Coordinates of C-alpha atoms and ligand atoms in Angstrom, one line a residue:
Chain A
X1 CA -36.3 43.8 223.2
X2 CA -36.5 41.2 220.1
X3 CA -40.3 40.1 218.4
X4 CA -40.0 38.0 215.7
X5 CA -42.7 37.7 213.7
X6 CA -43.6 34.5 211.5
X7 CA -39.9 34.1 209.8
X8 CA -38.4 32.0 207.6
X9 CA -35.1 31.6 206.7
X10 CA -34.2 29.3 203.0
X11 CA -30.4 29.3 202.4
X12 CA -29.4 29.9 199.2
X13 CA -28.6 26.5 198.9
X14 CA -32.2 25.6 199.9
X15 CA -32.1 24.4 203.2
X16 CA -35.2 25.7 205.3
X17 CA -33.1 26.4 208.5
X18 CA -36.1 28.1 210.2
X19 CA -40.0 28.1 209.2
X20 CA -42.3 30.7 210.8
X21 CA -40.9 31.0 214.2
X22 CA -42.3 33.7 216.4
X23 CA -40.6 34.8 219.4
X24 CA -40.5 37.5 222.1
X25 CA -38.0 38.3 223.9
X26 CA -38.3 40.7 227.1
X27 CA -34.8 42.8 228.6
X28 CA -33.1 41.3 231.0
X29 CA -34.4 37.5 229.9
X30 CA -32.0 34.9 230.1
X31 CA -33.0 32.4 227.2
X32 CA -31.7 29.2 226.8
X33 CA -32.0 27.8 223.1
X34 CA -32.1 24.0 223.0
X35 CA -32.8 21.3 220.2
X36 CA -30.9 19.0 217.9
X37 CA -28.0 19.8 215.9
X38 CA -29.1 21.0 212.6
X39 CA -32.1 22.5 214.3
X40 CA -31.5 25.8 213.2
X41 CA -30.4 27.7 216.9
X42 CA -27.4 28.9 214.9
X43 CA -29.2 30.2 212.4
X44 CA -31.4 31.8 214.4
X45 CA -29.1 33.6 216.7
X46 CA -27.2 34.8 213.5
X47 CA -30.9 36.6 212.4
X48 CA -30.4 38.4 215.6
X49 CA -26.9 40.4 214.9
X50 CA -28.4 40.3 211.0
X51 CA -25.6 38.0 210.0
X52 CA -28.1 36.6 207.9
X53 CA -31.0 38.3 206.5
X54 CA -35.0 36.4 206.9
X55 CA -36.3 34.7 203.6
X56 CA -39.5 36.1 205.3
X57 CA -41.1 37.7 208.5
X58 CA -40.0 40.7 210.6
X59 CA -37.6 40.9 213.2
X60 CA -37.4 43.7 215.4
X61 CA -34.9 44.3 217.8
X62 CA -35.0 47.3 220.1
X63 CA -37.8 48.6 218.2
X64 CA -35.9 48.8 214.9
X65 CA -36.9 46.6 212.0
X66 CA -34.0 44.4 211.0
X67 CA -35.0 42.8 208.3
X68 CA -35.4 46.4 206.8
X69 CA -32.7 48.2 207.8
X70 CA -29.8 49.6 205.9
X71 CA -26.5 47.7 205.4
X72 CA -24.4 50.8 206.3
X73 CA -26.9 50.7 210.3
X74 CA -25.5 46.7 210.2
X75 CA -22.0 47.8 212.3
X76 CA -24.0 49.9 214.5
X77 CA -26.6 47.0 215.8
X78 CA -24.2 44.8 216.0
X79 CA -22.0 47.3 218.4
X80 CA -25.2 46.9 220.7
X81 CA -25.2 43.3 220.7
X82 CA -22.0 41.3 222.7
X83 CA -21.5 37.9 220.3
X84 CA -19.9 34.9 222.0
X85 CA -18.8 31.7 220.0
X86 CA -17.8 27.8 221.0
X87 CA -14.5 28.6 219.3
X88 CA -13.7 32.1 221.0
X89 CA -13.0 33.7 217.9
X90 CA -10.3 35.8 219.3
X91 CA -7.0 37.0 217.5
X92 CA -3.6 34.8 217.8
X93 CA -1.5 37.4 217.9
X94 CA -3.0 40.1 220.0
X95 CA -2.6 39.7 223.2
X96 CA -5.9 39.5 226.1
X97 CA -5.6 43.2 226.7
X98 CA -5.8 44.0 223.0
X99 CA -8.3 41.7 222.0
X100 CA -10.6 43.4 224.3
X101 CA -9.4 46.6 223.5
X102 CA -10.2 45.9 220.1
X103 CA -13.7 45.9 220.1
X104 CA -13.6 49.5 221.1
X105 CA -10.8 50.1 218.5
X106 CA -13.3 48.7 215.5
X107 CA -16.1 51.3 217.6
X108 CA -13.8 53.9 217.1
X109 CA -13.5 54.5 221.2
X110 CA -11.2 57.0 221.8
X111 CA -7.9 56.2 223.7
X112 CA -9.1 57.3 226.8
X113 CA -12.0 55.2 227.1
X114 CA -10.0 52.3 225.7
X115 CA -7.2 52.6 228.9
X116 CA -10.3 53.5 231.5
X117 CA -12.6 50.4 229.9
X118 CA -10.3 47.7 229.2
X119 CA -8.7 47.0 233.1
X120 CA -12.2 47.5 234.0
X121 CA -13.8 44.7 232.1
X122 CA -10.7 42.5 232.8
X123 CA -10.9 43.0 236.1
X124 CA -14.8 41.8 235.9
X125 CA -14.1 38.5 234.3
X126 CA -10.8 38.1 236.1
X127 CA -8.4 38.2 234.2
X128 CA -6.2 41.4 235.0
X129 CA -3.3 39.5 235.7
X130 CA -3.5 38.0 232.2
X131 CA -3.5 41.0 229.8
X132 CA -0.3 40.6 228.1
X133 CA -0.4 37.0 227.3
X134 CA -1.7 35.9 224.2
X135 CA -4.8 33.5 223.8
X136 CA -2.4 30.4 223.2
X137 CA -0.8 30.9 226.7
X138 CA -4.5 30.3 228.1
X139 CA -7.0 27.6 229.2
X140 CA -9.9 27.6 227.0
X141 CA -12.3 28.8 229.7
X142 CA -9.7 31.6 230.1
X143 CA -9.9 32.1 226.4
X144 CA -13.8 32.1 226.8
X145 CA -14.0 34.7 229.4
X146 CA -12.1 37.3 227.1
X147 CA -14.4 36.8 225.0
X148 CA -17.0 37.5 227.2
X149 CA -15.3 41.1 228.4
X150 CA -14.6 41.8 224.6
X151 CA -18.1 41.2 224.3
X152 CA -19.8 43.2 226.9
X153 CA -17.0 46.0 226.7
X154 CA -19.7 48.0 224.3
X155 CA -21.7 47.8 227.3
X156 CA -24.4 46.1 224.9
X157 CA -28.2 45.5 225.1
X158 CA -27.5 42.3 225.0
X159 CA -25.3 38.9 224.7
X160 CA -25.7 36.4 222.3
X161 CA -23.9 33.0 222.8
X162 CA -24.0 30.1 220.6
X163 CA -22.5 26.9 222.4
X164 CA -20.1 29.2 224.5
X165 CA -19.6 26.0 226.7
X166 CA -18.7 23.6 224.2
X167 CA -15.0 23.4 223.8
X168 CA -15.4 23.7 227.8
X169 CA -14.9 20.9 230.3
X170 CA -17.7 20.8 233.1
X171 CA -16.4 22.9 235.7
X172 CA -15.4 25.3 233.5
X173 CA -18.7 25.6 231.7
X174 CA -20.0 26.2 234.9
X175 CA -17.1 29.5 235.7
X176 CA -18.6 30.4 232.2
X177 CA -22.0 30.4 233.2
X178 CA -21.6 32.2 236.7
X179 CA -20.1 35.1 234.7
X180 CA -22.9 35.0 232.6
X181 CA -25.6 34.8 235.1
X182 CA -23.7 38.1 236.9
X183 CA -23.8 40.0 233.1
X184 CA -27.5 39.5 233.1
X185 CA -28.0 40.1 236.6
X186 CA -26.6 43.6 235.4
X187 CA -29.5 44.1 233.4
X188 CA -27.8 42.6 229.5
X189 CA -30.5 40.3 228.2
X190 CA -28.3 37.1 226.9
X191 CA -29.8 34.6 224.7
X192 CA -27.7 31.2 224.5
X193 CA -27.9 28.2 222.3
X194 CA -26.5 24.9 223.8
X195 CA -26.2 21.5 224.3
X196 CA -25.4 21.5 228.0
X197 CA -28.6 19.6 229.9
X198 CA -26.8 19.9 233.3
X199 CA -26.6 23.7 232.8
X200 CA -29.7 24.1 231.2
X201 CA -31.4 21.9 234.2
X202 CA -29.8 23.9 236.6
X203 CA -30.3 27.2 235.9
X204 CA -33.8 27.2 235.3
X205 CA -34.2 29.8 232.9
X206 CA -36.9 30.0 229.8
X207 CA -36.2 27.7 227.4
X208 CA -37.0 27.9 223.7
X209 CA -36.8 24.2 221.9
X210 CA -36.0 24.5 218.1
X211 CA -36.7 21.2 216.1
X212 CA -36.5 21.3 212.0
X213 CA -37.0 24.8 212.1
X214 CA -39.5 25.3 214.3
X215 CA -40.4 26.3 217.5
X216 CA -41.5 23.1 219.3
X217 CA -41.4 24.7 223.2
X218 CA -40.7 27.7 225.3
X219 CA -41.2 27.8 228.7
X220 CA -40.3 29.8 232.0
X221 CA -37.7 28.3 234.3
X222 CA -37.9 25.0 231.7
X223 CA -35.5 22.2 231.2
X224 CA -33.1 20.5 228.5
X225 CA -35.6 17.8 227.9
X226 CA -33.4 15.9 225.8
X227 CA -31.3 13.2 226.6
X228 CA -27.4 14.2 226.4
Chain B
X1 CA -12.4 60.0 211.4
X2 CA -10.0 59.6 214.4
X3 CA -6.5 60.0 214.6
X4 CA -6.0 56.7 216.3
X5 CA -8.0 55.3 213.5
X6 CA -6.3 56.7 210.8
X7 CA -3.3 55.0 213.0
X8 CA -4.7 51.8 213.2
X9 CA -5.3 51.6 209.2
X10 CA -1.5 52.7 208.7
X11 CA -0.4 50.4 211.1
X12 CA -2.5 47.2 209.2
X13 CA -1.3 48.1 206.0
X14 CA 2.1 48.0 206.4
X15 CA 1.9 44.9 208.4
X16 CA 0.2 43.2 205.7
X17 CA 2.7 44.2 203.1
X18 CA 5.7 43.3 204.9
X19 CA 3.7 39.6 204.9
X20 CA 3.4 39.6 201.3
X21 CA 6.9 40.6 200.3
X22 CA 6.8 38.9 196.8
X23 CA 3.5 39.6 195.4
X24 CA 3.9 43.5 196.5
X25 CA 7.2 43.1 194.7
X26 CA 6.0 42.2 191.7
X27 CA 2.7 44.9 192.2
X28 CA 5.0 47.2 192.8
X29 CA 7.5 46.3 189.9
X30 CA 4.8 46.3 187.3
X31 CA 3.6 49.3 188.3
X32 CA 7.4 51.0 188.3
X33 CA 7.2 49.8 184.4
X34 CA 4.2 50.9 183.3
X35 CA 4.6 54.2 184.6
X36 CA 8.3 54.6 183.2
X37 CA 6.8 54.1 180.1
X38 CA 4.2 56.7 180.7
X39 CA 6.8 59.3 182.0
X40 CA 9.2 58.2 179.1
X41 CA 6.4 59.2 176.8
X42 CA 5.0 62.4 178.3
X43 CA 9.0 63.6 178.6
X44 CA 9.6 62.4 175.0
X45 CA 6.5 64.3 174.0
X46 CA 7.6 67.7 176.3
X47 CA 11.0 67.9 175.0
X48 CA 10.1 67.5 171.3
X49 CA 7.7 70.1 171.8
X50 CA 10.4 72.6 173.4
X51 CA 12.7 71.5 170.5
X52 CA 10.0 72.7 167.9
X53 CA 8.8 75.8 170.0
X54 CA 12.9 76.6 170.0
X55 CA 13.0 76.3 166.2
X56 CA 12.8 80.4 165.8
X57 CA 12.6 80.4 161.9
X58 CA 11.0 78.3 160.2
X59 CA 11.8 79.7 156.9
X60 CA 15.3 79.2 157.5
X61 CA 17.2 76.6 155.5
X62 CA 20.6 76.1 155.9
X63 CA 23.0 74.8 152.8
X64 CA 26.0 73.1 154.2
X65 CA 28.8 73.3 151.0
X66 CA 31.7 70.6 150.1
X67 CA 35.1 71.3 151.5
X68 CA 37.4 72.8 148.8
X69 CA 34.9 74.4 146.8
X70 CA 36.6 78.0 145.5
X71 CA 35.4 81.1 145.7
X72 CA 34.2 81.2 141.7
X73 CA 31.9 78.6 142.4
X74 CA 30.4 79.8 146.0
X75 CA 29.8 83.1 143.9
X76 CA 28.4 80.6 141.2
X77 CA 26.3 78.8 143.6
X78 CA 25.0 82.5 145.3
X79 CA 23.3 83.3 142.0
X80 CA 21.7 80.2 141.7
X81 CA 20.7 80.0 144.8
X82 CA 19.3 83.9 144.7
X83 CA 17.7 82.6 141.2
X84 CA 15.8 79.7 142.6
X85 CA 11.8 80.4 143.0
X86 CA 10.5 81.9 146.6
X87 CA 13.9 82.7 147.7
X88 CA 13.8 85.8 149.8
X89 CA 17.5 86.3 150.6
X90 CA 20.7 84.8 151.3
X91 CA 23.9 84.9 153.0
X92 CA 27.0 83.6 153.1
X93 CA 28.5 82.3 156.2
X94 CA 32.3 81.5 155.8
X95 CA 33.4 78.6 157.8
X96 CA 35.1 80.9 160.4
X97 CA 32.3 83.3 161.2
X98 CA 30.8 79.9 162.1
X99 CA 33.5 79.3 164.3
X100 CA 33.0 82.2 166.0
X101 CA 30.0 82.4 166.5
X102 CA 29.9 78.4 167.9
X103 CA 32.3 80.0 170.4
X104 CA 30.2 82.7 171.3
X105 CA 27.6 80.4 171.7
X106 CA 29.6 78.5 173.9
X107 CA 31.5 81.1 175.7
X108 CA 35.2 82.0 176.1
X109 CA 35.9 79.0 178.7
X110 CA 35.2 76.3 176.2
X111 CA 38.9 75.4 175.4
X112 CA 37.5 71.9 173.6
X113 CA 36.8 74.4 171.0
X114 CA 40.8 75.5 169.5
X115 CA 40.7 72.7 166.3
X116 CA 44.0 73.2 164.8
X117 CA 41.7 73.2 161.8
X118 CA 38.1 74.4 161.5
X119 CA 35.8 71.3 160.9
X120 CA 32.8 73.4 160.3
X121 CA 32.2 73.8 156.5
X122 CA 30.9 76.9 154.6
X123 CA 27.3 77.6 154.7
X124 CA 24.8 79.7 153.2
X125 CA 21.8 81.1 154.7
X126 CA 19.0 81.1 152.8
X127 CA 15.3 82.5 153.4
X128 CA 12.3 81.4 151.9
X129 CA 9.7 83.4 150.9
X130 CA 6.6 81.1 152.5
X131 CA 7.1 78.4 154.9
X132 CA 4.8 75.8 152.1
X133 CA 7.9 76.9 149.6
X134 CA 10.6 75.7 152.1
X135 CA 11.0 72.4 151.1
X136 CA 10.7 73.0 147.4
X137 CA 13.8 75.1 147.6
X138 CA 15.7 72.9 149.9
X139 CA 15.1 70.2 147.3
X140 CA 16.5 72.0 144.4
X141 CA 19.6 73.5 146.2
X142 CA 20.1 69.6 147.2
X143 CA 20.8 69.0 143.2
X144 CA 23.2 72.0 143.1
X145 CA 26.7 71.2 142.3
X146 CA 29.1 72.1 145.8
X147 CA 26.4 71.6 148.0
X148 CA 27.2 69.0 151.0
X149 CA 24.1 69.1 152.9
X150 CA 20.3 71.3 153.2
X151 CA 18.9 71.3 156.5
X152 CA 15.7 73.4 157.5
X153 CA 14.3 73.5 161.2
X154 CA 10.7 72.7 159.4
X155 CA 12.2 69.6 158.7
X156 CA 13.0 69.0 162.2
X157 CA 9.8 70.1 162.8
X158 CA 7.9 67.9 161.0
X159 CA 9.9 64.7 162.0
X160 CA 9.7 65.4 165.3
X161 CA 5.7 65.5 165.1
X162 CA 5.7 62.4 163.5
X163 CA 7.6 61.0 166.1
X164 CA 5.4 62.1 169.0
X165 CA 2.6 60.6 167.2
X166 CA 4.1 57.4 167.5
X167 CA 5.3 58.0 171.0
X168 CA 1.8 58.6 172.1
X169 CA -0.1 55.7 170.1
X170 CA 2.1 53.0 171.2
X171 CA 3.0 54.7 174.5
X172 CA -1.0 54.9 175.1
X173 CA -1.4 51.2 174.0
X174 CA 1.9 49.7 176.1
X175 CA 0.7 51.9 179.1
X176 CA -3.1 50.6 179.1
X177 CA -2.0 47.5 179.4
X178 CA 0.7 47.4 181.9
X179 CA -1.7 49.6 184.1
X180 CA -4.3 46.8 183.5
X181 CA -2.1 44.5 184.4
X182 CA -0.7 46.4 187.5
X183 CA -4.2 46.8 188.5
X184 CA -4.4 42.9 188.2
X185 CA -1.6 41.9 190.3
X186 CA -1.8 44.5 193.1
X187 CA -5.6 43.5 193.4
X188 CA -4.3 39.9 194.0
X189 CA -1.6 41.3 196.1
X190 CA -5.0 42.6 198.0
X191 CA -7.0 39.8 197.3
X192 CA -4.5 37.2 199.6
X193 CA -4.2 39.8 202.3
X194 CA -8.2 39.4 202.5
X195 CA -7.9 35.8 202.2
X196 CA -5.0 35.1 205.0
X197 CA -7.3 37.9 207.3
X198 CA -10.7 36.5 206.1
X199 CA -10.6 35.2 210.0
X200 CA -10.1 38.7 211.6
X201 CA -12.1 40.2 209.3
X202 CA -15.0 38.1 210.5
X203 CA -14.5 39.1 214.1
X204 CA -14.3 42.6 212.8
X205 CA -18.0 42.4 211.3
X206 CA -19.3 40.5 214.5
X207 CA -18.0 43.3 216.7
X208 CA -19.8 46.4 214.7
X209 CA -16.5 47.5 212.4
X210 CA -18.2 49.4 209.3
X211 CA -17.5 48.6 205.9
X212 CA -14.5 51.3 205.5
X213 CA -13.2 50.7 208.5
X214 CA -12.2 46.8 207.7
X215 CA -11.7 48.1 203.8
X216 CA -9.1 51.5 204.4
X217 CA -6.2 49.1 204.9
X218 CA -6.8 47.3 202.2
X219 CA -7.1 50.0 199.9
X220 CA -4.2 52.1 201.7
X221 CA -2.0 48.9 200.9
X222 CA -2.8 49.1 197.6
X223 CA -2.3 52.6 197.7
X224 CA 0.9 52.6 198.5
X225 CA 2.0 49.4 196.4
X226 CA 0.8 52.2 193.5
X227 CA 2.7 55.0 195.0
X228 CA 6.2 52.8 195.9
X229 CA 5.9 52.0 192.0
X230 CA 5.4 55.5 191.0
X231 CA 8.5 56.5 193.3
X232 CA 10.1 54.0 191.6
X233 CA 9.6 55.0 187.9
X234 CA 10.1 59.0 188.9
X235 CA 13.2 58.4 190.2
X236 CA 14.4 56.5 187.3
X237 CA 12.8 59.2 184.8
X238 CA 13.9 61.9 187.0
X239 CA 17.8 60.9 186.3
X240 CA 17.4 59.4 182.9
X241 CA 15.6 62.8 181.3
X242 CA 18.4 64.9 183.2
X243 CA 21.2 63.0 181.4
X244 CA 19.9 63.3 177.9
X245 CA 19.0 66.9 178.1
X246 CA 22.3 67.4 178.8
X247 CA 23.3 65.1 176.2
X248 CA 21.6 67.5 173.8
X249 CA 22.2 70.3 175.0
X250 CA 26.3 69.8 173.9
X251 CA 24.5 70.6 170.1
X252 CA 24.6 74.3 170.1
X253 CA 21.3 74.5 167.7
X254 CA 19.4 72.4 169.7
X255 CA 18.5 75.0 172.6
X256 CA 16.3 72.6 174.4
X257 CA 15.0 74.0 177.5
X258 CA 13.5 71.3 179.4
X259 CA 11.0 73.8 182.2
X260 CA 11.5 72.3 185.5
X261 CA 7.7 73.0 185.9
X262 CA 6.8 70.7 183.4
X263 CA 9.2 67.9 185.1
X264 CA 7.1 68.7 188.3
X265 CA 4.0 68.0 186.8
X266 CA 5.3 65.1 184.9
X267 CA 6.6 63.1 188.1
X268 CA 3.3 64.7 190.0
X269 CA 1.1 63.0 187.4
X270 CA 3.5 59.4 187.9
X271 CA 2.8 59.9 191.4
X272 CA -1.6 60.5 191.1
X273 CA -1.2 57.5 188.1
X274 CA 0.2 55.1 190.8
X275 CA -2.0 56.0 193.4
X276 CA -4.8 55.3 191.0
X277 CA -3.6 52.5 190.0
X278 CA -2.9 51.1 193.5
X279 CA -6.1 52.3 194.5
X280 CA -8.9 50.9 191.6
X281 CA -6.9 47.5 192.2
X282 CA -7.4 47.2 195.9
X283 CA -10.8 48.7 195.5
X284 CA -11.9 46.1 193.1
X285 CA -10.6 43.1 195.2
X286 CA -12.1 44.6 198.4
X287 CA -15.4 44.7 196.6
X288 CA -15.1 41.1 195.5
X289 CA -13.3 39.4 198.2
X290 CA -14.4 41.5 201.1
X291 CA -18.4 40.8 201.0
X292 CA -19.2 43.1 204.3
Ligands
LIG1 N1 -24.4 29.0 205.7 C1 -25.3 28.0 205.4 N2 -25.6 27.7 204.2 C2 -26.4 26.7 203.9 N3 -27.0 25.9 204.9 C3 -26.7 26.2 206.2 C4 -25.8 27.3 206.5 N4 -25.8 27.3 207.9 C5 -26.5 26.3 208.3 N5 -27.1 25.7 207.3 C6 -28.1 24.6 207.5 O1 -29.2 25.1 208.1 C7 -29.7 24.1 209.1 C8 -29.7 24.7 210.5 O2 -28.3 24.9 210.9 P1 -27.9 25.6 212.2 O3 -28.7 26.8 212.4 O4 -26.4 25.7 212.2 O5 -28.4 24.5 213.3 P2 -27.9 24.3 214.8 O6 -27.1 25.5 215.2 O7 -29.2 24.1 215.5 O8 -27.1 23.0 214.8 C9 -28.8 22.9 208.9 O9 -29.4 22.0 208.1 C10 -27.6 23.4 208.3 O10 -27.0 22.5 207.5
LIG2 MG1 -25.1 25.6 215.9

């Protein structure tokens, strides 16, 4: 699903954010992406929906070569890849129905998949009761889970999720990361930095630690192995 | 490209104008102006040229005498006139064959035309032999005693050609840069619509949108900032060119036939200027301001 081979990434500021990490990802693995802040598990989950382009090294993801590929094949990839943020990243004044709705709108879905789509995914992460409010008339683990539908409406390959937890008290992280463990149960590969040890602990899934740069660990069923 | 798409970009565009009510004012304003001035110039240009396409005879000048001057003198005058170098022939028009012929011109409704006395003065027609004489002879008639006033169309002519080479120097500078500086304030009209959506516009990108997809509103609001200017200035010129031509149509020898076909294409090419206008502005600030 993803091989990364040897990159780098130098901002154009000159940070090194990552330095020859090497990474394979198989479908249908849940990976947790741990480390210090500053690290570089942003940066490396941005590589993955080519926000950013690699100083160095390949990356290939579903067999294509991102690192080579053509701006104008960007939107496509990134239609096969569900993103999911700390801060939701929704719009204020759509409401939950058209947020969702939008990602198919910015796809170019017709109508008709848009009406038979959207109650669908709403109804997965529960919220079909909610569609006409807007984001500001909803908790932020409400908030978080239309992000989730908006981002598995494009029924993608895979999620990524940087800190999707982190504005998120503990209970709530953990309604979060239910849903998510169901989306990959599905088959959607998700790949998700954090900071949450309880989660991380619990869960047990491969765990990829990211100091300065580099890849320092990555095990099967590992744990936080930080102090929180 | 989608019908709901084309919908959505339609929809965006006039959303984001309504939100930047001044600054499209002012786009939209500048571009009115600039385009006036271009229509003002193209008409000017168009009706000058039908004035000198209707000037039939160019070897025509016409002597205009003094009021009072007896008959022993216009008879004096005749020979003169028949003796001056590179005249071809001449004619004598008494006052009220011009009358006449003013009211034929006009037609048998026209009561604003019983004078309880004829204003028109005496006239001779006179041909020239060449069209390069033409002037030479109006000059020396000028000097003869009796004589008011020597007009010839060529005259006309010529000043009129003078004066649309002015029109379209200056016009051509003053429109260049108003255009430039329409093209400046609609792209900053654009440029603070991409600024107060930078936020949506990231989502947009995250979620897969191509390029024109996030860029067609912007350039259709830009677009039509260009094309409500355009409207603007058409309208404006559309009325403004109707009264004059009226205006001058009241002088009977100035036949100006202004071809509705040419006003067509004049207000067509306002319309394409504005939408080009609109369009390289948006367009540049999209490029700038819109790194996808
Ligand atoms: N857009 C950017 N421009 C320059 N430097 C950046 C940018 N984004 C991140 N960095 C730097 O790159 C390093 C890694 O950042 P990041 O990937 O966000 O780490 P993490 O997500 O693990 O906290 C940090 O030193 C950060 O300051
Ligand atoms: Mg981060």
């Amino acid at each position: 699903m993803i091989q990364m081979y040897n990159v780098s990434m130098i901002y154009p500021n000159g940070v090194k954010a990552l330095t020859d990490v090497s990474l394979h990802v198989r479908k249908g693995d849940f990976i947790f992406l741990v480390g210090p802040s500053g690290a570089g598990k942003s940066t490396l989950t941005k590589l993955i929906f080519r926000e950013e382009l690699p100083t160095r090294g390949q990356i290939m993801v579903n067999g294509i070569n991102i690192a080579r590929m053509k701006d104008k094949e960007v939107p496509y990839l990134r239609r096969k890849i569900g993103v999911i943020f700390q801060d939701f990243r929704l719009l204020p004044n759509k409401s939950v129905y058209d947020n969702v709705a939008f990602a198919l709108e910015v796809a170019e879905a017709s109508s008709k998949e848009i009406k038979k789509l959207v109650p669908a995914v709403l109804k997965l992460v529960g919220l079909t009761n909610k569609a006409d409010m807007l984001p500001t008339e909803l908790s932020g683990g409400e908030q978080q889970r239309v992000s989730i539908a908006r981002a598995i409406i494009n029924n993608p390959i895979m999620i990524i999720a940087d800190e999707p937890t982190g504005n998120l008290d503990p209970e709530t992280s953990w309604e979060i990361m239910n849903l998510l463990v169901e989306i990959n149960k599905l088959g959607t590969t998700i790949i998700m930095a954090t900071h949450a040890k309880d989660i991380v602990d619990g869960l047990k899934k491969r765990v990829i630690a990211i100091e300065n740069g580099r890849v320092v660990r990555d095990e099967q069923k590992g744990a936080y192995g930080y102090e929180s | 490209m989608k019908v709901r798409t084309v919908g959505y970009y339609f929809q965006e565009a006039l959303t984001s104008l309504r939100r930047n009510g001044l600054m499209a004012l002012a786009s939209v304003g500048t571009v009115a102006v600039a385009l006036l001035i271009l229509g003002g110039a193209l008409l000017t240009v168009l009706n000058a040229n039908n004035i000198m396409k209707s000037v039939e005879n160019e070897l025509l000048i016409s002597v205009y005498l003094q009021e009072g001057v007896d008959e022993t003198a216009i008879g004096d005058l005749e020979q003169q006139i028949n003796d001056t170098p590179g005249v071809a022939k001449s004619r004598f028009i008494s006052k009220e064959e011009s009358l006449e012929k003013l009211r034929q011109q006009f037609g048998e409704t026209k009561g604003s035309l019983e004078f309880s006395r004829n204003p028109l003065p005496d006239s001779f027609e006179v041909n020239a032999e060449k069209s390069n004489l033409v002037k030479g002879i109006a000059d020396k008639i000028r000097g003869l005693s009796g004589v008011e006033k020597v007009n010839y169309p060529a005259e006309v002519v010529q000043k009129l050609s003078t004066l649309v080479e002015w029109v379209r120097l200056i016009g051509a500078v003053i429109i260049i840069l108003l255009a430039l500086a329409a093209v400046f304030l609609i792209s900053t009209t654009i440029r603070l619509t991409v600024f107060a959506r930078r936020r949506e516009i990231g989502i947009m990108k995250f979620l897969g949108a191509t390029n024109w997809f996030i860029r067609w509103p912007f350039v259709l609001e830009g677009v039509f900032l260009g094309l409500a200017g355009a409207l603007v200035s058409g309208l404006i010129l559309y009325f403004v060119n109707f009264y004059i031509v009226e205006a001058v149509k009241q002088f009977p020898f100035m036949r100006v036939q202004t071809d509705m076909k040419d006003v067509y294409i004049i207000l067509g090419s306002l319309l394409g200027g504005g939408i080009f206008i609109g369009a390289i502005g948006s367009v540049i600030s999209v490029r700038k301001f819109l790194q996808v």
